[in-house]
PDB file of C-alpha atoms in Angstrom:
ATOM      1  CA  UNK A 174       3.036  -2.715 -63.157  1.00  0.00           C
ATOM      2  CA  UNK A 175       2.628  -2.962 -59.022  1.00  0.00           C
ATOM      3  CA  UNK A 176       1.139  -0.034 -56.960  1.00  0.00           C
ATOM      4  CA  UNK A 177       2.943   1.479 -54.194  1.00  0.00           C
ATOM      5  CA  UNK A 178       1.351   2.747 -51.292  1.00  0.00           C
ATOM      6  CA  UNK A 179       2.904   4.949 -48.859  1.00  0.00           C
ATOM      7  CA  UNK A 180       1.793   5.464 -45.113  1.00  0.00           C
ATOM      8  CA  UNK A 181       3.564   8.238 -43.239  1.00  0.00           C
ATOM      9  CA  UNK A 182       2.647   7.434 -39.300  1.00  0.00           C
ATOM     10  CA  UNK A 183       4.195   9.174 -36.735  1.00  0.00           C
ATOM     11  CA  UNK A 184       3.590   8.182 -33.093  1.00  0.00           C
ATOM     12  CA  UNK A 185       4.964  11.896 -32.096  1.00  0.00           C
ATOM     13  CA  UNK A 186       1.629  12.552 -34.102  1.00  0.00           C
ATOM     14  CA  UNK A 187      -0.625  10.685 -32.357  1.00  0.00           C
ATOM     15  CA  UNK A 188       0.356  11.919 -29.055  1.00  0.00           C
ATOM     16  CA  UNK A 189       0.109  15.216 -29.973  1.00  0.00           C
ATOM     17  CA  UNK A 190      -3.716  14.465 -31.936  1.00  0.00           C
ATOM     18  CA  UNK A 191      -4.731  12.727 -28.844  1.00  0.00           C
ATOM     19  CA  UNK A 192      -3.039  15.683 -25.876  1.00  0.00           C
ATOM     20  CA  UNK A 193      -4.616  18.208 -28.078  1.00  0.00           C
ATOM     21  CA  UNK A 194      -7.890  17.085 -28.432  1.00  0.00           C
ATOM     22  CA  UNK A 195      -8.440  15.750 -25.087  1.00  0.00           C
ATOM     23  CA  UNK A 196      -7.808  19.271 -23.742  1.00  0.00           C
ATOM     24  CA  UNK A 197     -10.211  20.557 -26.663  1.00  0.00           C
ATOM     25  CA  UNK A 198     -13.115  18.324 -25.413  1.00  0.00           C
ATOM     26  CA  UNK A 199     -12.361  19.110 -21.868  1.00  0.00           C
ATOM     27  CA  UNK A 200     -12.842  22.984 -23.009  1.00  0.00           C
ATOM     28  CA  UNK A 201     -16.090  22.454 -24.618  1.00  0.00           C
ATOM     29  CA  UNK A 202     -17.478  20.602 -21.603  1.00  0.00           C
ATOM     30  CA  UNK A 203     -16.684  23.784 -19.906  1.00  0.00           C
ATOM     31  CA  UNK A 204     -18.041  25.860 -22.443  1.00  0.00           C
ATOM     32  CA  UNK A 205     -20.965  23.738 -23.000  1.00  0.00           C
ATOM     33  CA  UNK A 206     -22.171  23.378 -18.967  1.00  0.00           C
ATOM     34  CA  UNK A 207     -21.935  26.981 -18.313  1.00  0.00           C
ATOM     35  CA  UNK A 208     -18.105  27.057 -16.477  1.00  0.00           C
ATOM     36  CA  UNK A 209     -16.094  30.202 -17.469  1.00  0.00           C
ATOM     37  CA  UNK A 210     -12.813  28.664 -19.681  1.00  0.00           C
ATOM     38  CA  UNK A 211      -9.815  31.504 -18.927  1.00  0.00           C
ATOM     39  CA  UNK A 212      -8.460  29.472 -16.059  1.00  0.00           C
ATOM     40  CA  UNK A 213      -8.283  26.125 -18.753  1.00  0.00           C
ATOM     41  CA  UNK A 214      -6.817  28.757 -21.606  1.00  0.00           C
ATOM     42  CA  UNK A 215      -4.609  30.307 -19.141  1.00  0.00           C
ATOM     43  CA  UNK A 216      -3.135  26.711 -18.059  1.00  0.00           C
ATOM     44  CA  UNK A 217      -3.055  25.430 -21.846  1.00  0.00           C
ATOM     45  CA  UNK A 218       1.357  25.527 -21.773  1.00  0.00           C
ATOM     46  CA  UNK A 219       1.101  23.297 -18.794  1.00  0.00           C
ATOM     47  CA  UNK A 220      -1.548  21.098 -19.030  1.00  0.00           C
ATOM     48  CA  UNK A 221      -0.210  20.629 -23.306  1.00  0.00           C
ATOM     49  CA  UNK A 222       3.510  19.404 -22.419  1.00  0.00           C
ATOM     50  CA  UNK A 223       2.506  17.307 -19.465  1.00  0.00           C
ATOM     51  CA  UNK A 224      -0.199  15.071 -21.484  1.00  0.00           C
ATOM     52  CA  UNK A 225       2.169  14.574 -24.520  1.00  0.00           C
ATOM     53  CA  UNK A 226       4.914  13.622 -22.178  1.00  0.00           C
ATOM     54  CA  UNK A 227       2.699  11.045 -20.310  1.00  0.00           C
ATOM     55  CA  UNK A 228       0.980   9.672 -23.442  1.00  0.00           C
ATOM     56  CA  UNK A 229       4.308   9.431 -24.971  1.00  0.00           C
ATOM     57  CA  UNK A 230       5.385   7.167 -22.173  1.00  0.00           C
ATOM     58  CA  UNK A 231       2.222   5.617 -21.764  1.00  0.00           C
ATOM     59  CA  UNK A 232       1.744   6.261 -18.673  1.00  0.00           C
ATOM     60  CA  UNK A 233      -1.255   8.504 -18.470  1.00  0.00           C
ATOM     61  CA  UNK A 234      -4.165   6.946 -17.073  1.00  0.00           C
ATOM     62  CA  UNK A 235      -7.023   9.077 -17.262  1.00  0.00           C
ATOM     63  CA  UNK A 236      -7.377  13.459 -17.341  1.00  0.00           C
ATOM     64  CA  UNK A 237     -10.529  14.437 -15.224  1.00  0.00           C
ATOM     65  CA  UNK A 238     -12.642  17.569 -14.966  1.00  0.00           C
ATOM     66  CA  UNK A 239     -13.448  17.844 -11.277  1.00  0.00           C
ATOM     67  CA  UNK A 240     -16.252  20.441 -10.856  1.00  0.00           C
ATOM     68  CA  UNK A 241     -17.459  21.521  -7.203  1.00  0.00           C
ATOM     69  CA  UNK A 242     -18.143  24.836  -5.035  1.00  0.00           C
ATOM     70  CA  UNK A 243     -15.055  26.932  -3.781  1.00  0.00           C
ATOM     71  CA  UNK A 244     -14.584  25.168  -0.068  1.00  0.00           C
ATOM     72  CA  UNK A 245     -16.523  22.164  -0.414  1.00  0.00           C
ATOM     73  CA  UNK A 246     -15.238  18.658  -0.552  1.00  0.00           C
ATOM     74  CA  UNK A 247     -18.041  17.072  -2.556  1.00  0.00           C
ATOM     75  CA  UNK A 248     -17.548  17.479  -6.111  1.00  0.00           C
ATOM     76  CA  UNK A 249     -20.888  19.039  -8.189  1.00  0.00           C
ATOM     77  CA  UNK A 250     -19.798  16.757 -11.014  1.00  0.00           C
ATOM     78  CA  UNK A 251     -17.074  15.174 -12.741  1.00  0.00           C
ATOM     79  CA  UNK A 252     -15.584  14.079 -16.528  1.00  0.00           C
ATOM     80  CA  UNK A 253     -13.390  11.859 -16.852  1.00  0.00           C
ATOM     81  CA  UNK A 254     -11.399  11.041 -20.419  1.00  0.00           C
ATOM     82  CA  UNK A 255      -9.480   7.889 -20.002  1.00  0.00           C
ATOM     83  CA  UNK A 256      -6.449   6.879 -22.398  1.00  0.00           C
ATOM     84  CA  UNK A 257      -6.663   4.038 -24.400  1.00  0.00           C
ATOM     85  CA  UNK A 258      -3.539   2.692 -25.649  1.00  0.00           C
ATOM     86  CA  UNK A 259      -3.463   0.781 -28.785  1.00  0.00           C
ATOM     87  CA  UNK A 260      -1.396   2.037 -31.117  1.00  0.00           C
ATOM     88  CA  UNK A 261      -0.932   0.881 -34.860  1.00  0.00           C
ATOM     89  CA  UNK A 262       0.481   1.987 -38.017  1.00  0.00           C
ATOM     90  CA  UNK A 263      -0.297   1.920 -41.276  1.00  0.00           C
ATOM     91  CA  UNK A 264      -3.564   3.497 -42.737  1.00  0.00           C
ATOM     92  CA  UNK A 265      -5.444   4.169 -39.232  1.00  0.00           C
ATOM     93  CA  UNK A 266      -8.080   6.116 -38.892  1.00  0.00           C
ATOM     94  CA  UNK A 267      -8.436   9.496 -36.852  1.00  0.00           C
ATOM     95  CA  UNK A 268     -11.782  11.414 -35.467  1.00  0.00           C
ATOM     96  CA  UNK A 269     -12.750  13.271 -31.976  1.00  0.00           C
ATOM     97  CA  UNK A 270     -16.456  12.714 -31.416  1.00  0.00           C
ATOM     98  CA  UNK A 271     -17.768  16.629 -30.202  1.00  0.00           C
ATOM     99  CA  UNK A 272     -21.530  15.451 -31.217  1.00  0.00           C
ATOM    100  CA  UNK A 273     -21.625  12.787 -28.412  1.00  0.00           C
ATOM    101  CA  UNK A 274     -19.805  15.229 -25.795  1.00  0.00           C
ATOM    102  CA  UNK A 275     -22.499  18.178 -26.803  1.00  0.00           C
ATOM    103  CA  UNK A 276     -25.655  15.804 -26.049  1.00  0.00           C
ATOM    104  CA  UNK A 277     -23.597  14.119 -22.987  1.00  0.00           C
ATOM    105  CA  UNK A 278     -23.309  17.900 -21.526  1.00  0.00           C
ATOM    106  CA  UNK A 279     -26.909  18.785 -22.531  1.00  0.00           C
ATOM    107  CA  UNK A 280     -28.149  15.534 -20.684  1.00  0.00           C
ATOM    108  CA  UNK A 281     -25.659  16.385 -17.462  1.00  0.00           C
ATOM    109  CA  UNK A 282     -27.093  19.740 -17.363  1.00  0.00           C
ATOM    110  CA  UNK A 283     -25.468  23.116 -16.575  1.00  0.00           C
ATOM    111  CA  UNK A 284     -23.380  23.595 -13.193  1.00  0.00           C
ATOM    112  CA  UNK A 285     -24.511  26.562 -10.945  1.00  0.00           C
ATOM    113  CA  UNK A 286     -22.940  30.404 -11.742  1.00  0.00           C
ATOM    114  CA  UNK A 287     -21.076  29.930  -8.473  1.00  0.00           C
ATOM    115  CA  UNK A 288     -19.282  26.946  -9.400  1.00  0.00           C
ATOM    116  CA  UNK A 289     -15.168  26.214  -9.950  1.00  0.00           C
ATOM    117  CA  UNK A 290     -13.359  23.369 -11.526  1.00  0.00           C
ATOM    118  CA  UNK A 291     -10.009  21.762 -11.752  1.00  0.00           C
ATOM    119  CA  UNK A 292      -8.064  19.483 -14.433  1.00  0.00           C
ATOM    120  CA  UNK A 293      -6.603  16.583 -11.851  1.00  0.00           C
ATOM    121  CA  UNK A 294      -4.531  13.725 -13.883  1.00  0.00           C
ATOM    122  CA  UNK A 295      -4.010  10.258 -13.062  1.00  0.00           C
ATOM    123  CA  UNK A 296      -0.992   8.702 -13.873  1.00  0.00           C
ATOM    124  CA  UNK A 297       0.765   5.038 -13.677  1.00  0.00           C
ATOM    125  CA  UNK A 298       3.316   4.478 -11.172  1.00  0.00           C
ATOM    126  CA  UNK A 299       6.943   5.760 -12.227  1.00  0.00           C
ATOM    127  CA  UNK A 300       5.337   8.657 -14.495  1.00  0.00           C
ATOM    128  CA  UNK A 301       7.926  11.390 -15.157  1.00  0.00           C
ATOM    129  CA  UNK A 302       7.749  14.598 -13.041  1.00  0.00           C
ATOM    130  CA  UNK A 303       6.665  17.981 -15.673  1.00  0.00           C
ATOM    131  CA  UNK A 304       6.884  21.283 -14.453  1.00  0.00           C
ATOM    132  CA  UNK A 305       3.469  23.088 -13.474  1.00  0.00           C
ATOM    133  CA  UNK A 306       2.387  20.022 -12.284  1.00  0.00           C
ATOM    134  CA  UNK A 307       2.088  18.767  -8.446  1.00  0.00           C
ATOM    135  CA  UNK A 308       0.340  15.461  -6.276  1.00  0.00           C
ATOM    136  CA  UNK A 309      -3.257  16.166  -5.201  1.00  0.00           C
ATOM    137  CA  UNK A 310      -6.195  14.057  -4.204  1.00  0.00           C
ATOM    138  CA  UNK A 311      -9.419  14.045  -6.174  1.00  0.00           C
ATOM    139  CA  UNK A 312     -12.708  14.626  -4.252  1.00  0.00           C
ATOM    140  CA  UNK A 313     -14.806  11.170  -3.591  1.00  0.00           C
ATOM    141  CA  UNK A 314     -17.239  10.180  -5.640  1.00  0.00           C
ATOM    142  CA  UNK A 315     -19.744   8.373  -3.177  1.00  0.00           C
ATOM    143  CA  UNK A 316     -23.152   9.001  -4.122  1.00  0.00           C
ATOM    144  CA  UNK A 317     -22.218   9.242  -7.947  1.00  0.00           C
ATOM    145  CA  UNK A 318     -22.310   6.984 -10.638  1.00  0.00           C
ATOM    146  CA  UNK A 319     -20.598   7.113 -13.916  1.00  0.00           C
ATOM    147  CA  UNK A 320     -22.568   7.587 -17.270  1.00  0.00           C
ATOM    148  CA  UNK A 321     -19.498   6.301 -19.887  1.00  0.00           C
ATOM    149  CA  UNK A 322     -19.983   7.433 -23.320  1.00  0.00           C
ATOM    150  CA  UNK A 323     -17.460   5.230 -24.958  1.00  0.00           C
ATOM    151  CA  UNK A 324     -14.745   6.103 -27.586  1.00  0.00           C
ATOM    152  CA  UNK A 325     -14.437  10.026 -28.105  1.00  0.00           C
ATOM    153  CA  UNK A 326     -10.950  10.140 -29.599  1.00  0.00           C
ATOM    154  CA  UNK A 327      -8.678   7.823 -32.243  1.00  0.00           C
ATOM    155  CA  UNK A 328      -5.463   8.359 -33.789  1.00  0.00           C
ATOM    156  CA  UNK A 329      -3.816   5.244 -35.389  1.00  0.00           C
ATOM    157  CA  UNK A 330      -5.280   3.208 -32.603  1.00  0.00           C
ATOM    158  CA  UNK A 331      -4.068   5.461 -29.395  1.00  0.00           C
ATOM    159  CA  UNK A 332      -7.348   7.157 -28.358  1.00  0.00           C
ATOM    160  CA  UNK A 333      -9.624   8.029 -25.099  1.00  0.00           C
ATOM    161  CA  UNK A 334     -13.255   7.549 -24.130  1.00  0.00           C
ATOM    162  CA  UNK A 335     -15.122  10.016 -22.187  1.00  0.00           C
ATOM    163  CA  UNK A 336     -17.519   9.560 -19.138  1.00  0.00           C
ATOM    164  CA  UNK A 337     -19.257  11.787 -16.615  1.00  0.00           C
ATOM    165  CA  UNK A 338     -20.348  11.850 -13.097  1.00  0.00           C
ATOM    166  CA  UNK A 339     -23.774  12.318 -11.895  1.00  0.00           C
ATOM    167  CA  UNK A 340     -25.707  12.614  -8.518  1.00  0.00           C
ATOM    168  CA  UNK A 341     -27.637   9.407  -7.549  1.00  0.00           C
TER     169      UNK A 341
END
């Protein structure tokens, strides 16, 4: 008698794993380094849609986490979860890795009470327009280097890795 094994993969379901939990790390980063999370809550049916749609047409490049001081130019500090796009079927494995955000965000440090922060995406050329969504220009990041902390999300072999920004 032969075994069957069934695999039910949806790519719909890997988007949506990979949308969701990127915003979920970028809310604990928040959380985490002292920033006050109603303005990521209250933008949750924006920022949701426009992540699935670009991840479903690959062309999301990265989602960042620009934090700075209201009327300043130079950015306090900076995450940035970049897409990686490999995607498989079959039995893959899924897993978002909170423990290395949590000691990334302890080592970072907390930003001051006064400070504000913004979700900025950056997209491939020919990326679909999605409501709530408009062009802006991230702050530089001379003087910085980026601390990359490797894979921090994996669904079926579409995932992201996370990295931060810190002062020289």
């Amino acid at each position: 008698m032969s075994a069957v094994v069934v695999s039910a993969y949806s790519r719909t379901n890997s988007v949506t794993y990979v949308a969701e939990n990127m915003l979920k790390i970028l809310k604990d980063i928040i959380v985490l380094s002292g920033l006050d999370p109603a303005k990521l809550t209250d933008d949750w049916q924006v920022l949701s849609p426009g992540l699935r749609c670009w991840i479903a047409s690959e062309h999301l490049e990265r989602i960042v986490l620009e934090v700075f001081r209201p009327g300043s130019s130079t950015p306090l500090g900076r995450w940035d979860i970049d897409v990686v796009y490999g995607w498989t079927g079959g039995d893959g494995h899924f897993w978002v890795d909170t423990d290395q955000i949590r000691l990334a965000v302890r080592k970072a440090g907390l930003w001051p009470g006064d400070a504000d922060y913004r979700i900025v995406v950056q997209n491939s050329p020919g990326a679909e327009a999605v409501d709530g969504w408009s062009d802006t220009t991230l702050r530089s990041t001379a003087g910085m280097v980026r601390q990359s902390l490797g894979g921090t999300i994996e669904h079926h072999g579409l995932g992201a890795s996370a990295a931060y920004w810190r002062r020289l």
